[in-house]
Amino acid sequence: MATAAIIGTAGYVGQETLDRLLAHPGLETVALGSDSLAGRPAGALDPRLNGSLPPFVGKAEAAASGADVLFLCLDHAEALAFDPPADAVVVDLSGAHRLADAAQAEAWYGAAPGARSYGLPELFPAEGRLIANPGCYATAALLALGPLAGAIDGAVIDAKSGMTGAGKSLKATSHAGFVLENFSPYAVGGHRHAPEIAQQLGFPVCFVPHLLPVRRGLLATCYVTTDADVRSLLEAAYAASPLVRVLASGVTPELARVQGTDTAEIGVFEDGATGTAIVICALDNLGKGAAGQAVQNANLALGLDETSGLRLAGVAV
Amino acid sequence: MATAAIIGTAGYVGQETLDRLLAHPGLETVALGSDSLAGRPAGALDPRLNGSLPPFVGKAEAAASGADVLFLCLDHAEALAFDPPADAVVVDLSGAHRLADAAQAEAWYGAAPGARSYGLPELFPAEGRLIANPGCYATAALLALGPLAGAIDGAVIDAKSGMTGAGKSLKATSHAGFVLENFSPYAVGGHRHAPEIAQQLGFPVCFVPHLLPVRRGLLATCYVTTDADVRSLLEAAYAASPLVRVLASGVTPELARVQGTDTAEIGVFEDGATGTAIVICALDNLGKGAAGQAVQNANLALGLDETSGLRLAGVAV
Amino acid sequence: MATAAIIGTAGYVGQETLDRLLAHPGLETVALGSDSLAGRPAGALDPRLNGSLPPFVGKAEAAASGADVLFLCLDHAEALAFDPPADAVVVDLSGAHRLADAAQAEAWYGAAPGARSYGLPELFPAEGRLIANPGCYATAALLALGPLAGAIDGAVIDAKSGMTGAGKSLKATSHAGFVLENFSPYAVGGHRHAPEIAQQLGFPVCFVPHLLPVRRGLLATCYVTTDADVRSLLEAAYAASPLVRVLASGVTPELARVQGTDTAEIGVFEDGATGTAIVICALDNLGKGAAGQAVQNANLALGLDETSGLRLAGVAV
Amino acid sequence: MATAAIIGTAGYVGQETLDRLLAHPGLETVALGSDSLAGRPAGALDPRLNGSLPPFVGKAEAAASGADVLFLCLDHAEALAFDPPADAVVVDLSGAHRLADAAQAEAWYGAAPGARSYGLPELFPAEGRLIANPGCYATAALLALGPLAGAIDGAVIDAKSGMTGAGKSLKATSHAGFVLENFSPYAVGGHRHAPEIAQQLGFPVCFVPHLLPVRRGLLATCYVTTDADVRSLLEAAYAASPLVRVLASGVTPELARVQGTDTAEIGVFEDGATGTAIVICALDNLGKGAAGQAVQNANLALGLDETSGLRLAGVAV
């Protein structure tokens, strides 16, 4: 059985990655890296975790564990400083290495362009063993717009995400007093997922994210002008995909059906007044938007079944 | 003191209108019309209402009460069938008479075009005593875009509203099991506020509403392409307005600051990647988006102070 | 492989039962009964359901499907009228047959006392093939208090449940306008789960339920006076249980760790001021409180692994 | 007109106090003290605040402003260190001086017993000009139980509060990822409002608080054994109160009717199975539970109308 290590387990993305690994029949978790929890048992993170997992170790020790795949659940500054071991598959869940253009990488992440391969399996499969896992917003926007890229030259992307998208660190905008019963846009006019989306599509986009008062789930409403048959392009792109569902005509995506899963769903509409094509993608920001896609990328890189460990949709309320 | 009657008090919009009248120094509530509550004391609607209010009467009796102003809080079919008494100011909070074009009125409301005057005081003040109160989404979109109408010829309007916008009647999409911890678009490609917005702006718009898991509050994110100085146009339009705040550069609107009030706030941004102008308006769908604006319209028609009875913003959490 | 049918699939409890069956390695779903959906494909309930499931049939047809186990997801009046087929295991998720005392059954359900066996596996395992699945509140209260029953003679049970506990039918108290950002008790002084709890404990209890503004999850805070070693009794009772976790000293139960799972967790405390023992149980009202326990009961009756198809806790955010 | 200063304006309690003062016809706000905002205009706290307010000053400067009443919106350690100026009315909203017993004050606040008078106007009106404003939980429990104190000798108080009760400071338990769609008890067996309640009732109580996923509102469900006519005692106690409503038989309190107000409502029930009396009080933790009561106390100390500046209940949705 292949082995896995998580570098940075105590944040939302690390926890969710661990959750997939717990259900993975082909990957054994051999190291849980967390500097804040090093030396403590797995149950110190969550009382649901029992003695079958190894105790936490420091991040450096986890990186040196010799695991076949390393999941980097770090902020982008830490991820930039990370030196990947030879031979291991590395899935970097930060934004550090997503932008290939030097100026863009410098502008948005203070980084040199990465030597990692962008990996959105349905549209842009990664090459090699060093993989940049896409951003949550970028995943939703690209799933909606990627198959149309040859037929459009711009898009308005109005996106809304649950609060776990902002991570577990304490800040005024993740305080429940700001989030509950509230709704607001942020980073209007300049969010770092915009250049990531543009890089993959080949043209700039107008992208505005908003913060939803829900724990998890992300929905991107995309507006494009095109003469193409939008529905046909999307249905063709995902006909064989186990994780992306193009909904029947008239059915609208909603968060409830993707929360807690690693699937995405896409609705396709045309505006009656203006003819604008409206493509709407819903996914779980921590699932297909982060940890689920990371495990999917790892599965592909290791030659395992693409959906091993992933949460396919059931029918829960 | 002028007198007021509410025709249809038991729904959200009726309750909120009553709430403003309770605080109104220049309007005495002389009739509370509700067919379901007729004959019962005011406290039957809510234990907070005490003996100082008259008991409920049927809607027809309330309409014949001789009040100086009638607030019609009815669905549009009932409002279409309503025959306004001579002399009274009538503020119709339904959509029945908002569309002046015969074909549009027929298509969206099964109605002949109304003989009522559209009344959005800051931009399109009503004329005469028969007033069509704007829709909640239309109010937000028009406050954002109205001052720009001469400088644009289209817009994408991505709007999000709290669930009270859908009213108090029981339906699957207002069941808490659908709303809580969920988010979804609806009426994509064809919502009846789209032609209302288009009528006032003079060109069609692409409008998509979404349902937020909050009780109240509405935010419209509007995308336009223009060379005009958007901020200057908006600041000039609302410089003297007691109810509309144009926020300083970099400040984003949020629901929390407008919920429970009759004010609106507007943020102005430019997209760094595409130059698109982004104008965002937040208001309370039941306040400036319904009952507050109705009382504002009534105040103006009756020659009272424009903001009497309204809830201006304090600083509550 | 054994076969299963659901009688009443379109409600919350039916959907959740189906969700467990979809993941069950030892039970094949051969009939989905729903009078409202009869004749339509499984995807008519939810776009996540695909062609591998049979189309819906009427409830009577599902009952006559010859399945090895029938899950009755009906209201109690329908469940009372249901005539179980010979040989099949029947798990009744309604309250129809929970009360064994004739007067109580008549008072609370208008029913004759049932010939079904109450089945709460950890404490009161069912006998035979006709099983009354416990109520959600009763499950939480009994898990907290059952192991103490010999050492106490009364209890105050203050319980709080997410809104799915009230079902999918449309009523004023399940409208999102009542539920969102609200909290209230209901059925104060007389709820039908009180006699169910009393029946199993052997003495009357004071039970008050409250409605939480969350989709799912239930927490019961139980107050008892006793000289017994409460923690020891609880830890002994659940030492071998795969589904009930007694938390370490000082750790408080919370909904987040049980939502979407079929597990329960129990916290044990002593009040510093009065010496009162405080036992707190959290579970998912649709999981261990309904569908999860129903499948657990079916597994035991059919001789399958107790937790097949159930959702054990991972570590998701 | 009398003058007021707020010492500590930037937290929830300070903001809410300011909100009442903005609407107060008899109190002029002459100093807004905040060390973090000193030197900045009022609008720096919230864009709704305009130029009519003075700019922020440091807390010490606000305390020395010579205002007739000082509202201390500080944590208890800061409040303990505060030296009240001669002559001014001081309303301390912290817990620093609520406990009169030396051992209790030391145990819970590390404080010597205060020389301030506990002020819950309906039951325990303050004496003199130095006033300890009650805790939010204590206010609810005392409003429910105070009128019964002579007829009972103990109580179980199961309380639930919205998250603003925990203040604006950043901590793991006020992060939206902990609060949203979650529910949990805290400080089980030992919360500092328990001795405050006991002090005023004359006997110890078993008190357990829980955290609700709502912004504001608090509900305490109180269980007592007594032969007294509980309803009569409560109705007599509040017959003349403008701020406390005893609900009619069968009506349950709910947060929605008290949120954003300075009123409380009380429901009275008897348990059918055990005869336990159940008294339930709902209020807004920031209103009657904090800032509203503070302004009420100040009004009484200054000889102003008791409810000036307060938010009485309307009928809003």
Tab-separated table of C-alpha atoms in Angstrom, chain C residues 14 17 38-39 61 69 104 109 140 147 174 184 190 194 206 228 249 267 270 275 282-283 289 299 315:
chain	number	residue	atom	x	y	z
C	14	GLY	CA	-36.715	8.153	3.930
C	17	THR	CA	-32.395	5.728	5.060
C	38	ALA	CA	-44.627	6.484	-8.111
C	39	GLY	CA	-43.676	5.786	-11.711
C	61	GLU	CA	-46.309	-2.055	-3.996
C	69	VAL	CA	-36.397	-5.710	5.392
C	104	GLN	CA	-50.264	6.137	26.903
C	109	TYR	CA	-50.800	8.367	19.227
C	140	ALA	CA	-30.337	11.039	23.126
C	147	PRO	CA	-27.009	3.477	32.267
C	174	SER	CA	-40.692	25.061	9.712
C	184	SER	CA	-37.655	28.788	20.897
C	190	GLY	CA	-46.167	17.785	27.083
C	194	ALA	CA	-41.495	12.200	27.350
C	206	CYS	CA	-39.417	16.594	32.839
C	228	ALA	CA	-23.564	7.168	41.857
C	249	SER	CA	-13.316	14.759	31.393
C	267	GLY	CA	-20.108	14.505	28.099
C	270	GLU	CA	-20.776	17.847	37.948
C	275	GLY	CA	-23.525	18.859	42.954
C	282	ALA	CA	-25.172	14.976	21.088
C	283	LEU	CA	-26.204	13.062	17.987
C	289	GLY	CA	-31.663	9.567	16.030
C	299	ASN	CA	-28.436	-5.134	10.528
C	315	VAL	CA	-12.673	14.236	11.121
